[in-house]
Amino acid sequence: MTAKWDQLNLRHLRAVAAVAACGALSRAAARVHLSQPALTQGIAKIEAQLGTALFERHSAGMRAAEAGQLLAARVEAMLTALREATD
C-alpha cells in the first residue's frame, strides 16, 4: 500500500472498519451515519488511493479481503487510541 496516509479521510477509514465488521453496506452505513451511496463512494476512493481491493463483493454482502482485514484492524486500533487519548 503506497497511499499518502495524511490524505486518507478519517470518516472513510471508519467506514472500512464498519463494513469489515458488519459484512454489509446497509448495516455499516447506519453504524457510521453515512448514506449507502456515500459509503460506497468512500470505500471506492480508499481502494483507489491504496491501489487494492479491500472487499470481495457478493450478492449476500461484502467480505473483507486480506488488505481490508489488515486495514480494518489498524483503523480499529487507531480509533481506540484516539478514544483513550480524549477520555
Short mmCIF file of N, CA and C in Angstrom, two decimals:
data_model
loop_
_atom_site.label_atom_id
_atom_site.label_comp_id
_atom_site.label_asym_id
_atom_site.label_seq_id
_atom_site.Cartn_x
_atom_site.Cartn_y
_atom_site.Cartn_z
N MET A 1 0.85 -1.18 0.00
CA MET A 1 0.00 0.00 0.00
C MET A 1 0.89 1.24 0.00
N THR A 2 0.71 2.07 -1.00
CA THR A 2 1.59 3.22 -1.15
C THR A 2 0.85 4.55 -1.09
N ALA A 3 -0.25 4.60 -0.41
CA ALA A 3 -1.02 5.84 -0.31
C ALA A 3 -0.31 6.82 0.60
N LYS A 4 -0.60 8.10 0.38
CA LYS A 4 -0.14 9.12 1.30
C LYS A 4 -1.12 9.13 2.46
N TRP A 5 -0.69 8.64 3.59
CA TRP A 5 -1.59 8.42 4.72
C TRP A 5 -2.24 9.69 5.22
N ASP A 6 -1.59 10.83 5.05
CA ASP A 6 -2.19 12.08 5.52
C ASP A 6 -3.32 12.55 4.60
N GLN A 7 -3.56 11.87 3.48
CA GLN A 7 -4.64 12.24 2.57
C GLN A 7 -5.86 11.33 2.71
N LEU A 8 -5.78 10.33 3.58
CA LEU A 8 -6.92 9.45 3.79
C LEU A 8 -7.94 10.12 4.70
N ASN A 9 -9.20 9.93 4.40
CA ASN A 9 -10.29 10.55 5.13
C ASN A 9 -10.66 9.67 6.34
N LEU A 10 -10.67 10.25 7.53
CA LEU A 10 -10.97 9.51 8.75
C LEU A 10 -12.36 8.88 8.70
N ARG A 11 -13.33 9.60 8.16
CA ARG A 11 -14.70 9.06 8.07
C ARG A 11 -14.73 7.84 7.15
N HIS A 12 -13.98 7.89 6.07
CA HIS A 12 -13.92 6.74 5.16
C HIS A 12 -13.19 5.57 5.80
N LEU A 13 -12.16 5.85 6.58
CA LEU A 13 -11.46 4.78 7.29
C LEU A 13 -12.39 4.10 8.29
N ARG A 14 -13.18 4.88 9.00
CA ARG A 14 -14.18 4.30 9.92
C ARG A 14 -15.16 3.44 9.15
N ALA A 15 -15.50 3.86 7.94
CA ALA A 15 -16.43 3.09 7.10
C ALA A 15 -15.83 1.75 6.72
N VAL A 16 -14.54 1.72 6.40
CA VAL A 16 -13.87 0.45 6.07
C VAL A 16 -14.00 -0.51 7.24
N ALA A 17 -13.72 -0.03 8.44
CA ALA A 17 -13.81 -0.89 9.62
C ALA A 17 -15.25 -1.36 9.84
N ALA A 18 -16.21 -0.48 9.60
CA ALA A 18 -17.62 -0.85 9.80
C ALA A 18 -18.07 -1.90 8.79
N VAL A 19 -17.68 -1.74 7.54
CA VAL A 19 -18.06 -2.73 6.52
C VAL A 19 -17.42 -4.07 6.84
N ALA A 20 -16.16 -4.05 7.26
CA ALA A 20 -15.48 -5.30 7.63
C ALA A 20 -16.19 -5.98 8.79
N ALA A 21 -16.65 -5.21 9.75
CA ALA A 21 -17.32 -5.77 10.92
C ALA A 21 -18.74 -6.25 10.60
N CYS A 22 -19.46 -5.48 9.79
CA CYS A 22 -20.87 -5.78 9.51
C CYS A 22 -21.07 -6.73 8.34
N GLY A 23 -20.18 -6.66 7.37
CA GLY A 23 -20.32 -7.51 6.20
C GLY A 23 -21.39 -7.06 5.22
N ALA A 24 -21.95 -5.88 5.44
CA ALA A 24 -22.99 -5.37 4.55
C ALA A 24 -22.95 -3.85 4.55
N LEU A 25 -23.14 -3.27 3.38
CA LEU A 25 -23.10 -1.81 3.26
C LEU A 25 -24.21 -1.13 4.05
N SER A 26 -25.42 -1.67 3.98
CA SER A 26 -26.54 -1.00 4.64
C SER A 26 -26.35 -0.93 6.15
N ARG A 27 -25.91 -2.03 6.77
CA ARG A 27 -25.68 -2.02 8.23
C ARG A 27 -24.50 -1.11 8.58
N ALA A 28 -23.44 -1.16 7.77
CA ALA A 28 -22.28 -0.32 8.03
C ALA A 28 -22.62 1.16 7.87
N ALA A 29 -23.44 1.49 6.86
CA ALA A 29 -23.83 2.88 6.64
C ALA A 29 -24.57 3.43 7.86
N ALA A 30 -25.48 2.64 8.40
CA ALA A 30 -26.20 3.07 9.60
C ALA A 30 -25.25 3.23 10.78
N ARG A 31 -24.29 2.35 10.88
CA ARG A 31 -23.34 2.37 12.00
C ARG A 31 -22.49 3.63 12.00
N VAL A 32 -22.08 4.09 10.81
CA VAL A 32 -21.20 5.26 10.74
C VAL A 32 -21.93 6.53 10.31
N HIS A 33 -23.27 6.45 10.24
CA HIS A 33 -24.11 7.61 9.94
C HIS A 33 -23.78 8.24 8.58
N LEU A 34 -23.67 7.37 7.58
CA LEU A 34 -23.49 7.80 6.20
C LEU A 34 -24.58 7.16 5.36
N SER A 35 -24.89 7.78 4.24
CA SER A 35 -25.81 7.12 3.31
C SER A 35 -25.05 5.98 2.63
N GLN A 36 -25.81 5.02 2.12
CA GLN A 36 -25.18 3.89 1.45
C GLN A 36 -24.37 4.36 0.23
N PRO A 37 -24.88 5.30 -0.59
CA PRO A 37 -24.07 5.78 -1.71
C PRO A 37 -22.78 6.48 -1.26
N ALA A 38 -22.85 7.26 -0.18
CA ALA A 38 -21.65 7.93 0.33
C ALA A 38 -20.64 6.90 0.83
N LEU A 39 -21.14 5.86 1.48
CA LEU A 39 -20.26 4.80 1.96
C LEU A 39 -19.60 4.08 0.79
N THR A 40 -20.36 3.78 -0.23
CA THR A 40 -19.83 3.11 -1.42
C THR A 40 -18.75 3.97 -2.07
N GLN A 41 -18.99 5.26 -2.19
CA GLN A 41 -18.01 6.17 -2.78
C GLN A 41 -16.76 6.27 -1.92
N GLY A 42 -16.94 6.30 -0.60
CA GLY A 42 -15.79 6.37 0.30
C GLY A 42 -14.91 5.15 0.21
N ILE A 43 -15.53 3.97 0.17
CA ILE A 43 -14.77 2.72 0.04
C ILE A 43 -14.02 2.71 -1.29
N ALA A 44 -14.70 3.11 -2.36
CA ALA A 44 -14.06 3.15 -3.68
C ALA A 44 -12.88 4.11 -3.70
N LYS A 45 -13.03 5.24 -3.04
CA LYS A 45 -11.95 6.23 -3.00
C LYS A 45 -10.73 5.68 -2.27
N ILE A 46 -10.95 5.06 -1.13
CA ILE A 46 -9.82 4.50 -0.38
C ILE A 46 -9.17 3.37 -1.17
N GLU A 47 -9.98 2.53 -1.81
CA GLU A 47 -9.40 1.45 -2.63
C GLU A 47 -8.56 2.04 -3.75
N ALA A 48 -9.01 3.12 -4.37
CA ALA A 48 -8.24 3.77 -5.43
C ALA A 48 -6.94 4.37 -4.88
N GLN A 49 -7.03 5.01 -3.72
CA GLN A 49 -5.85 5.60 -3.11
C GLN A 49 -4.81 4.54 -2.76
N LEU A 50 -5.27 3.40 -2.28
CA LEU A 50 -4.36 2.34 -1.87
C LEU A 50 -3.96 1.44 -3.03
N GLY A 51 -4.72 1.49 -4.11
CA GLY A 51 -4.41 0.68 -5.27
C GLY A 51 -4.69 -0.80 -5.08
N THR A 52 -5.66 -1.11 -4.23
CA THR A 52 -6.02 -2.51 -3.98
C THR A 52 -7.47 -2.62 -3.55
N ALA A 53 -8.06 -3.76 -3.85
CA ALA A 53 -9.43 -4.03 -3.40
C ALA A 53 -9.40 -4.39 -1.92
N LEU A 54 -10.27 -3.78 -1.15
CA LEU A 54 -10.35 -4.07 0.28
C LEU A 54 -11.43 -5.09 0.59
N PHE A 55 -12.38 -5.23 -0.33
CA PHE A 55 -13.52 -6.13 -0.10
C PHE A 55 -13.81 -6.97 -1.33
N GLU A 56 -14.33 -8.15 -1.06
CA GLU A 56 -14.88 -9.01 -2.10
C GLU A 56 -16.38 -8.80 -2.06
N ARG A 57 -16.94 -8.39 -3.18
CA ARG A 57 -18.37 -8.10 -3.24
C ARG A 57 -19.13 -9.35 -3.66
N HIS A 58 -20.18 -9.66 -2.92
CA HIS A 58 -21.04 -10.81 -3.19
C HIS A 58 -22.49 -10.36 -3.13
N SER A 59 -23.37 -11.14 -3.68
CA SER A 59 -24.80 -10.78 -3.64
C SER A 59 -25.32 -10.72 -2.21
N ALA A 60 -24.72 -11.48 -1.31
CA ALA A 60 -25.16 -11.50 0.08
C ALA A 60 -24.47 -10.46 0.95
N GLY A 61 -23.55 -9.67 0.37
CA GLY A 61 -22.86 -8.66 1.15
C GLY A 61 -21.41 -8.52 0.72
N MET A 62 -20.61 -8.05 1.63
CA MET A 62 -19.20 -7.81 1.34
C MET A 62 -18.35 -8.52 2.38
N ARG A 63 -17.27 -9.11 1.91
CA ARG A 63 -16.33 -9.76 2.82
C ARG A 63 -14.98 -9.09 2.66
N ALA A 64 -14.34 -8.77 3.75
CA ALA A 64 -13.05 -8.11 3.70
C ALA A 64 -12.00 -9.04 3.09
N ALA A 65 -11.29 -8.52 2.10
CA ALA A 65 -10.13 -9.22 1.55
C ALA A 65 -9.00 -9.09 2.57
N GLU A 66 -7.89 -9.72 2.32
CA GLU A 66 -6.78 -9.66 3.27
C GLU A 66 -6.38 -8.22 3.58
N ALA A 67 -6.26 -7.40 2.53
CA ALA A 67 -5.89 -5.99 2.75
C ALA A 67 -6.96 -5.27 3.57
N GLY A 68 -8.22 -5.59 3.33
CA GLY A 68 -9.31 -4.98 4.09
C GLY A 68 -9.29 -5.38 5.55
N GLN A 69 -8.98 -6.64 5.81
CA GLN A 69 -8.88 -7.11 7.19
C GLN A 69 -7.74 -6.40 7.93
N LEU A 70 -6.60 -6.27 7.26
CA LEU A 70 -5.46 -5.59 7.88
C LEU A 70 -5.77 -4.12 8.16
N LEU A 71 -6.34 -3.45 7.16
CA LEU A 71 -6.66 -2.04 7.34
C LEU A 71 -7.72 -1.85 8.41
N ALA A 72 -8.75 -2.67 8.41
CA ALA A 72 -9.81 -2.55 9.42
C ALA A 72 -9.25 -2.72 10.83
N ALA A 73 -8.36 -3.68 11.01
CA ALA A 73 -7.75 -3.89 12.33
C ALA A 73 -6.93 -2.67 12.75
N ARG A 74 -6.21 -2.09 11.82
CA ARG A 74 -5.40 -0.90 12.14
C ARG A 74 -6.28 0.31 12.43
N VAL A 75 -7.35 0.44 11.68
CA VAL A 75 -8.28 1.55 11.92
C VAL A 75 -8.91 1.41 13.31
N GLU A 76 -9.35 0.20 13.66
CA GLU A 76 -9.94 -0.03 15.00
C GLU A 76 -8.94 0.31 16.10
N ALA A 77 -7.68 -0.10 15.92
CA ALA A 77 -6.65 0.22 16.91
C ALA A 77 -6.44 1.73 17.02
N MET A 78 -6.43 2.41 15.87
CA MET A 78 -6.27 3.86 15.86
C MET A 78 -7.44 4.55 16.56
N LEU A 79 -8.66 4.10 16.26
CA LEU A 79 -9.84 4.71 16.88
C LEU A 79 -9.86 4.48 18.38
N THR A 80 -9.43 3.31 18.81
CA THR A 80 -9.33 3.02 20.26
C THR A 80 -8.33 3.96 20.91
N ALA A 81 -7.18 4.14 20.27
CA ALA A 81 -6.16 5.04 20.82
C ALA A 81 -6.67 6.46 20.88
N LEU A 82 -7.40 6.92 19.86
CA LEU A 82 -7.97 8.27 19.88
C LEU A 82 -9.00 8.43 20.98
N ARG A 83 -9.85 7.40 21.18
CA ARG A 83 -10.85 7.46 22.26
C ARG A 83 -10.17 7.55 23.63
N GLU A 84 -9.15 6.72 23.81
CA GLU A 84 -8.45 6.71 25.10
C GLU A 84 -7.73 8.02 25.35
N ALA A 85 -7.21 8.62 24.30
CA ALA A 85 -6.47 9.88 24.44
C ALA A 85 -7.39 11.04 24.79
N THR A 86 -8.66 10.92 24.42
CA THR A 86 -9.59 12.01 24.67
C THR A 86 -10.46 11.80 25.90
N ASP A 87 -10.31 10.70 26.58
CA ASP A 87 -11.09 10.42 27.81
C ASP A 87 -10.49 11.12 29.00
#
